[in-house]
Amino acid sequence: KLEDGLTIKDLDDLKNSILRNRMSKLQGEEKKKLRVAAYCRVSSLMDEQQLSFQTQLAYYNYKILSNPSWEFAGIYADEGIPGTNKERRDDFNRMIKDAKAGKIDMILTKSVSRFGRNVVDVLDTLKDLNELEKPCICYFEKEGLKSNDPNSRLILSLMATVAEEEVLSLSNSISWGMQRLAQRGTVNRATDIY
């Protein structure tokens, strides 16, 4: 039974108004921008790496700011710091802390090796970010892999292993070369193994 003065048309108008309001709220949630950050790293301060570092910074600033569905969540960058140990990478750790605090939805990185060159650090960090209440996705551009894709997990593990092995191989090669020079009595200069 309708209250006095209410008509079927009034009820239809009310129903339509409620539906429009609900749809508007749903569309607003869909239009919420993804908070995107980037992580950049080079392991030495050599001139070639300086150029790579500056290029990474400029590229990610442009990429994030030019995407209308993304909100800029920052550029985190460690310069002249090897990726073999996450403890010494201040900006990396600040980025992970911000992601855990819910300030970042997605992290862009040039490659798995830029994210880190220690298998345990890389996989533990990705696992931690994926297990957040609202998971933070990492996207590795060179490999085209997203950390939240179950099909990518094995490949990410392999890529992290390759990144770690590359740095170990380079270190061993440099050590071998320095030993051979020392055996010949050649004075060697300080060498940055990265």
PDB file of C-alpha atoms in Angstrom:
ATOM      1  CA  LYS A   1       0.000   0.000   0.000  1.00  0.00           C
ATOM      2  CA  LEU A   2       1.390   3.430  -0.981  1.00  0.00           C
ATOM      3  CA  GLU A   3       1.478   6.324   1.447  1.00  0.00           C
ATOM      4  CA  ASP A   4      -0.898   9.167   0.773  1.00  0.00           C
ATOM      5  CA  GLY A   5       0.296  11.366  -2.060  1.00  0.00           C
ATOM      6  CA  LEU A   6       2.846   8.813  -3.467  1.00  0.00           C
ATOM      7  CA  THR A   7       2.284   7.442  -6.911  1.00  0.00           C
ATOM      8  CA  ILE A   8       3.821   4.582  -8.827  1.00  0.00           C
ATOM      9  CA  LYS A   9       5.714   7.185 -10.871  1.00  0.00           C
ATOM     10  CA  ASP A  10       7.217   8.624  -7.644  1.00  0.00           C
ATOM     11  CA  LEU A  11       8.470   5.156  -6.694  1.00  0.00           C
ATOM     12  CA  ASP A  12       9.931   4.626 -10.164  1.00  0.00           C
ATOM     13  CA  ASP A  13      11.682   8.017  -9.937  1.00  0.00           C
ATOM     14  CA  LEU A  14      13.077   7.115  -6.510  1.00  0.00           C
ATOM     15  CA  LYS A  15      14.255   3.703  -7.753  1.00  0.00           C
ATOM     16  CA  ASN A  16      15.919   5.299 -10.789  1.00  0.00           C
ATOM     17  CA  SER A  17      17.585   7.908  -8.593  1.00  0.00           C
ATOM     18  CA  ILE A  18      19.005   5.202  -6.306  1.00  0.00           C
ATOM     19  CA  LEU A  19      20.258   3.207  -9.301  1.00  0.00           C
ATOM     20  CA  ARG A  20      21.916   6.295 -10.819  1.00  0.00           C
ATOM     21  CA  ASN A  21      23.593   7.021  -7.487  1.00  0.00           C
ATOM     22  CA  ARG A  22      24.887   3.442  -7.202  1.00  0.00           C
ATOM     23  CA  MET A  23      26.122   3.454 -10.791  1.00  0.00           C
ATOM     24  CA  SER A  24      27.873   6.759 -10.224  1.00  0.00           C
ATOM     25  CA  LYS A  25      29.666   5.332  -7.175  1.00  0.00           C
ATOM     26  CA  LEU A  26      30.712   2.230  -9.114  1.00  0.00           C
ATOM     27  CA  GLN A  27      32.010   4.319 -12.006  1.00  0.00           C
ATOM     28  CA  GLY A  28      33.928   6.496  -9.545  1.00  0.00           C
ATOM     29  CA  GLU A  29      35.607   3.399  -8.130  1.00  0.00           C
ATOM     30  CA  GLU A  30      36.472   2.209 -11.637  1.00  0.00           C
ATOM     31  CA  LYS A  31      37.985   5.583 -12.497  1.00  0.00           C
ATOM     32  CA  LYS A  32      40.216   5.582  -9.396  1.00  0.00           C
ATOM     33  CA  LYS A  33      43.733   6.047 -10.676  1.00  0.00           C
ATOM     34  CA  LEU A  34      46.381   3.427 -10.153  1.00  0.00           C
ATOM     35  CA  ARG A  35      49.189   4.790  -7.947  1.00  0.00           C
ATOM     36  CA  VAL A  36      52.334   3.955  -9.911  1.00  0.00           C
ATOM     37  CA  ALA A  37      55.959   4.318  -8.848  1.00  0.00           C
ATOM     38  CA  ALA A  38      59.195   3.358 -10.558  1.00  0.00           C
ATOM     39  CA  TYR A  39      62.439   1.933  -9.267  1.00  0.00           C
ATOM     40  CA  CYS A  40      65.706   2.843 -10.972  1.00  0.00           C
ATOM     41  CA  ARG A  41      69.183   1.615 -10.092  1.00  0.00           C
ATOM     42  CA  VAL A  42      72.715   1.567 -11.416  1.00  0.00           C
ATOM     43  CA  SER A  43      75.497  -0.233  -9.609  1.00  0.00           C
ATOM     44  CA  SER A  44      78.389   2.157 -10.213  1.00  0.00           C
ATOM     45  CA  LEU A  45      79.097   5.817 -10.735  1.00  0.00           C
ATOM     46  CA  MET A  46      80.863   5.298 -14.071  1.00  0.00           C
ATOM     47  CA  ASP A  47      79.941   7.719 -16.874  1.00  0.00           C
ATOM     48  CA  GLU A  48      78.079   5.098 -18.930  1.00  0.00           C
ATOM     49  CA  GLN A  49      75.963   4.170 -15.919  1.00  0.00           C
ATOM     50  CA  GLN A  50      75.310   7.850 -15.165  1.00  0.00           C
ATOM     51  CA  LEU A  51      73.702   8.162 -18.587  1.00  0.00           C
ATOM     52  CA  SER A  52      71.659   4.999 -18.007  1.00  0.00           C
ATOM     53  CA  PHE A  53      70.540   6.308 -14.626  1.00  0.00           C
ATOM     54  CA  GLN A  54      69.452   9.698 -15.983  1.00  0.00           C
ATOM     55  CA  THR A  55      67.666   7.998 -18.882  1.00  0.00           C
ATOM     56  CA  GLN A  56      65.761   5.684 -16.518  1.00  0.00           C
ATOM     57  CA  LEU A  57      64.674   8.643 -14.359  1.00  0.00           C
ATOM     58  CA  ALA A  58      63.474  10.710 -17.336  1.00  0.00           C
ATOM     59  CA  TYR A  59      61.743   7.753 -18.994  1.00  0.00           C
ATOM     60  CA  TYR A  60      59.750   6.718 -15.918  1.00  0.00           C
ATOM     61  CA  ASN A  61      58.790  10.271 -14.999  1.00  0.00           C
ATOM     62  CA  TYR A  62      57.396  10.735 -18.503  1.00  0.00           C
ATOM     63  CA  LYS A  63      55.786   7.283 -18.690  1.00  0.00           C
ATOM     64  CA  ILE A  64      53.893   7.636 -15.419  1.00  0.00           C
ATOM     65  CA  LEU A  65      52.917  11.295 -15.764  1.00  0.00           C
ATOM     66  CA  SER A  66      51.666  10.857 -19.344  1.00  0.00           C
ATOM     67  CA  ASN A  67      49.255   8.019 -18.493  1.00  0.00           C
ATOM     68  CA  PRO A  68      45.871   9.537 -17.538  1.00  0.00           C
ATOM     69  CA  SER A  69      44.798   6.438 -15.602  1.00  0.00           C
ATOM     70  CA  TRP A  70      47.893   6.553 -13.371  1.00  0.00           C
ATOM     71  CA  GLU A  71      48.697   8.719 -10.387  1.00  0.00           C
ATOM     72  CA  PHE A  72      52.396   9.502  -9.875  1.00  0.00           C
ATOM     73  CA  ALA A  73      53.536   7.736  -6.686  1.00  0.00           C
ATOM     74  CA  GLY A  74      57.204   8.635  -7.010  1.00  0.00           C
ATOM     75  CA  ILE A  75      60.519   7.611  -8.469  1.00  0.00           C
ATOM     76  CA  TYR A  76      62.740   5.617  -6.157  1.00  0.00           C
ATOM     77  CA  ALA A  77      66.359   5.460  -7.241  1.00  0.00           C
ATOM     78  CA  ASP A  78      69.603   4.030  -5.895  1.00  0.00           C
ATOM     79  CA  GLU A  79      72.692   5.309  -7.664  1.00  0.00           C
ATOM     80  CA  GLY A  80      76.042   3.583  -7.469  1.00  0.00           C
ATOM     81  CA  ILE A  81      74.735   0.730  -5.318  1.00  0.00           C
ATOM     82  CA  PRO A  82      74.950  -2.920  -6.391  1.00  0.00           C
ATOM     83  CA  GLY A  83      71.734  -4.918  -6.351  1.00  0.00           C
ATOM     84  CA  THR A  84      73.316  -7.831  -4.502  1.00  0.00           C
ATOM     85  CA  ASN A  85      72.013  -6.798  -1.080  1.00  0.00           C
ATOM     86  CA  LYS A  86      68.753  -4.942  -0.465  1.00  0.00           C
ATOM     87  CA  GLU A  87      69.881  -3.764   2.974  1.00  0.00           C
ATOM     88  CA  ARG A  88      72.202  -1.127   1.487  1.00  0.00           C
ATOM     89  CA  ARG A  89      69.621   0.249  -0.978  1.00  0.00           C
ATOM     90  CA  ASP A  90      67.904   3.054   0.914  1.00  0.00           C
ATOM     91  CA  ASP A  91      65.429   4.114  -1.772  1.00  0.00           C
ATOM     92  CA  PHE A  92      64.511   0.512  -2.559  1.00  0.00           C
ATOM     93  CA  ASN A  93      63.699  -0.067   1.101  1.00  0.00           C
ATOM     94  CA  ARG A  94      61.765   3.217   1.303  1.00  0.00           C
ATOM     95  CA  MET A  95      59.743   2.151  -1.758  1.00  0.00           C
ATOM     96  CA  ILE A  96      58.905  -1.247  -0.235  1.00  0.00           C
ATOM     97  CA  LYS A  97      57.900   0.461   3.019  1.00  0.00           C
ATOM     98  CA  ASP A  98      55.618   2.852   1.075  1.00  0.00           C
ATOM     99  CA  ALA A  99      54.094  -0.072  -0.850  1.00  0.00           C
ATOM    100  CA  LYS A 100      53.403  -1.900   2.418  1.00  0.00           C
ATOM    101  CA  ALA A 101      51.794   1.295   3.747  1.00  0.00           C
ATOM    102  CA  GLY A 102      49.374   1.225   0.795  1.00  0.00           C
ATOM    103  CA  LYS A 103      50.861   4.238  -1.023  1.00  0.00           C
ATOM    104  CA  ILE A 104      51.802   2.320  -4.205  1.00  0.00           C
ATOM    105  CA  ASP A 105      49.663   0.012  -6.359  1.00  0.00           C
ATOM    106  CA  MET A 106      52.275  -0.807  -9.011  1.00  0.00           C
ATOM    107  CA  ILE A 107      56.052  -0.544  -9.342  1.00  0.00           C
ATOM    108  CA  LEU A 108      57.666  -0.234 -12.775  1.00  0.00           C
ATOM    109  CA  THR A 109      61.248  -1.409 -13.202  1.00  0.00           C
ATOM    110  CA  LYS A 110      63.439  -1.657 -16.278  1.00  0.00           C
ATOM    111  CA  SER A 111      64.332  -5.310 -15.599  1.00  0.00           C
ATOM    112  CA  VAL A 112      64.571  -7.966 -12.929  1.00  0.00           C
ATOM    113  CA  SER A 113      68.314  -7.251 -12.629  1.00  0.00           C
ATOM    114  CA  ARG A 114      67.594  -3.575 -11.836  1.00  0.00           C
ATOM    115  CA  PHE A 115      65.165  -4.693  -9.106  1.00  0.00           C
ATOM    116  CA  GLY A 116      67.856  -6.869  -7.571  1.00  0.00           C
ATOM    117  CA  ARG A 117      70.664  -9.338  -8.172  1.00  0.00           C
ATOM    118  CA  ASN A 118      70.008 -11.585  -5.189  1.00  0.00           C
ATOM    119  CA  VAL A 119      67.496 -14.379  -5.796  1.00  0.00           C
ATOM    120  CA  VAL A 120      66.343 -14.579  -2.189  1.00  0.00           C
ATOM    121  CA  ASP A 121      65.912 -10.783  -1.863  1.00  0.00           C
ATOM    122  CA  VAL A 122      63.994 -10.506  -5.147  1.00  0.00           C
ATOM    123  CA  LEU A 123      61.665 -13.441  -4.535  1.00  0.00           C
ATOM    124  CA  ASP A 124      61.046 -12.583  -0.860  1.00  0.00           C
ATOM    125  CA  THR A 125      60.256  -8.968  -1.752  1.00  0.00           C
ATOM    126  CA  LEU A 126      57.868  -9.974  -4.551  1.00  0.00           C
ATOM    127  CA  LYS A 127      56.170 -12.472  -2.225  1.00  0.00           C
ATOM    128  CA  ASP A 128      55.777  -9.809   0.496  1.00  0.00           C
ATOM    129  CA  LEU A 129      54.280  -7.320  -1.973  1.00  0.00           C
ATOM    130  CA  ASN A 130      51.936  -9.927  -3.428  1.00  0.00           C
ATOM    131  CA  GLU A 131      50.666 -10.955   0.020  1.00  0.00           C
ATOM    132  CA  LEU A 132      49.656  -7.433   1.077  1.00  0.00           C
ATOM    133  CA  GLU A 133      45.966  -6.839   1.793  1.00  0.00           C
ATOM    134  CA  LYS A 134      45.940  -4.903  -1.480  1.00  0.00           C
ATOM    135  CA  PRO A 135      48.820  -6.465  -3.436  1.00  0.00           C
ATOM    136  CA  CYS A 136      51.405  -4.203  -5.051  1.00  0.00           C
ATOM    137  CA  ILE A 137      52.229  -5.383  -8.565  1.00  0.00           C
ATOM    138  CA  CYS A 138      55.761  -5.158  -9.950  1.00  0.00           C
ATOM    139  CA  TYR A 139      56.119  -4.863 -13.715  1.00  0.00           C
ATOM    140  CA  PHE A 140      59.462  -5.660 -15.308  1.00  0.00           C
ATOM    141  CA  GLU A 141      59.499  -3.980 -18.702  1.00  0.00           C
ATOM    142  CA  LYS A 142      62.422  -5.715 -20.405  1.00  0.00           C
ATOM    143  CA  GLU A 143      61.004  -9.149 -19.630  1.00  0.00           C
ATOM    144  CA  GLY A 144      57.346  -8.082 -19.954  1.00  0.00           C
ATOM    145  CA  LEU A 145      56.491  -9.802 -16.663  1.00  0.00           C
ATOM    146  CA  LYS A 146      54.023  -8.892 -13.911  1.00  0.00           C
ATOM    147  CA  SER A 147      54.614 -10.241 -10.425  1.00  0.00           C
ATOM    148  CA  ASN A 148      50.925 -11.016  -9.882  1.00  0.00           C
ATOM    149  CA  ASP A 149      50.704 -13.291 -12.932  1.00  0.00           C
ATOM    150  CA  PRO A 150      50.970 -16.934 -11.832  1.00  0.00           C
ATOM    151  CA  ASN A 151      52.461 -17.786 -15.232  1.00  0.00           C
ATOM    152  CA  SER A 152      55.287 -15.302 -14.639  1.00  0.00           C
ATOM    153  CA  ARG A 153      56.467 -16.613 -11.268  1.00  0.00           C
ATOM    154  CA  LEU A 154      58.727 -19.361 -12.590  1.00  0.00           C
ATOM    155  CA  ILE A 155      60.230 -17.040 -15.208  1.00  0.00           C
ATOM    156  CA  LEU A 156      60.794 -14.361 -12.541  1.00  0.00           C
ATOM    157  CA  SER A 157      62.613 -16.950 -10.415  1.00  0.00           C
ATOM    158  CA  LEU A 158      64.806 -17.901 -13.362  1.00  0.00           C
ATOM    159  CA  MET A 159      65.512 -14.268 -14.281  1.00  0.00           C
ATOM    160  CA  ALA A 160      66.471 -13.456 -10.676  1.00  0.00           C
ATOM    161  CA  THR A 161      68.826 -16.441 -10.693  1.00  0.00           C
ATOM    162  CA  VAL A 162      70.395 -15.304 -13.972  1.00  0.00           C
ATOM    163  CA  ALA A 163      70.836 -11.763 -12.589  1.00  0.00           C
ATOM    164  CA  GLU A 164      72.632 -13.113  -9.520  1.00  0.00           C
ATOM    165  CA  GLU A 165      74.806 -15.461 -11.581  1.00  0.00           C
ATOM    166  CA  GLU A 166      75.832 -12.606 -13.913  1.00  0.00           C
ATOM    167  CA  VAL A 167      77.259 -10.571 -11.059  1.00  0.00           C
ATOM    168  CA  LEU A 168      79.006 -13.624  -9.541  1.00  0.00           C
ATOM    169  CA  SER A 169      80.523 -14.511 -12.915  1.00  0.00           C
ATOM    170  CA  LEU A 170      81.737 -10.952 -13.476  1.00  0.00           C
ATOM    171  CA  SER A 171      83.238 -10.835 -10.003  1.00  0.00           C
ATOM    172  CA  ASN A 172      85.023 -14.165 -10.537  1.00  0.00           C
ATOM    173  CA  SER A 173      86.360 -13.035 -13.929  1.00  0.00           C
ATOM    174  CA  ILE A 174      87.750  -9.819 -12.505  1.00  0.00           C
ATOM    175  CA  SER A 175      89.325 -11.642  -9.553  1.00  0.00           C
ATOM    176  CA  TRP A 176      90.908 -14.176 -11.915  1.00  0.00           C
ATOM    177  CA  GLY A 177      92.297 -11.387 -14.092  1.00  0.00           C
ATOM    178  CA  MET A 178      93.701  -9.519 -11.115  1.00  0.00           C
ATOM    179  CA  GLN A 179      95.388 -12.701  -9.841  1.00  0.00           C
ATOM    180  CA  ARG A 180      97.015 -13.277 -13.247  1.00  0.00           C
ATOM    181  CA  LEU A 181      98.296  -9.705 -13.314  1.00  0.00           C
ATOM    182  CA  ALA A 182      99.681 -10.077  -9.789  1.00  0.00           C
ATOM    183  CA  GLN A 183     101.422 -13.345 -10.768  1.00  0.00           C
ATOM    184  CA  ARG A 184     103.151 -11.473 -13.601  1.00  0.00           C
ATOM    185  CA  GLY A 185     104.108  -8.677 -11.242  1.00  0.00           C
ATOM    186  CA  THR A 186     101.899  -6.131 -12.991  1.00  0.00           C
ATOM    187  CA  VAL A 187     100.582  -3.420 -10.721  1.00  0.00           C
ATOM    188  CA  ASN A 188      96.839  -3.279 -11.114  1.00  0.00           C
ATOM    189  CA  ARG A 189      94.543  -0.354 -10.561  1.00  0.00           C
ATOM    190  CA  ALA A 190      91.492  -0.373  -8.329  1.00  0.00           C
ATOM    191  CA  THR A 191      88.634  -1.813 -10.333  1.00  0.00           C
ATOM    192  CA  ASP A 192      84.936  -1.426  -9.721  1.00  0.00           C
ATOM    193  CA  ILE A 193      83.611  -4.914 -10.399  1.00  0.00           C
ATOM    194  CA  TYR A 194      80.226  -3.587 -11.430  1.00  0.00           C
TER     195      TYR A 194
END
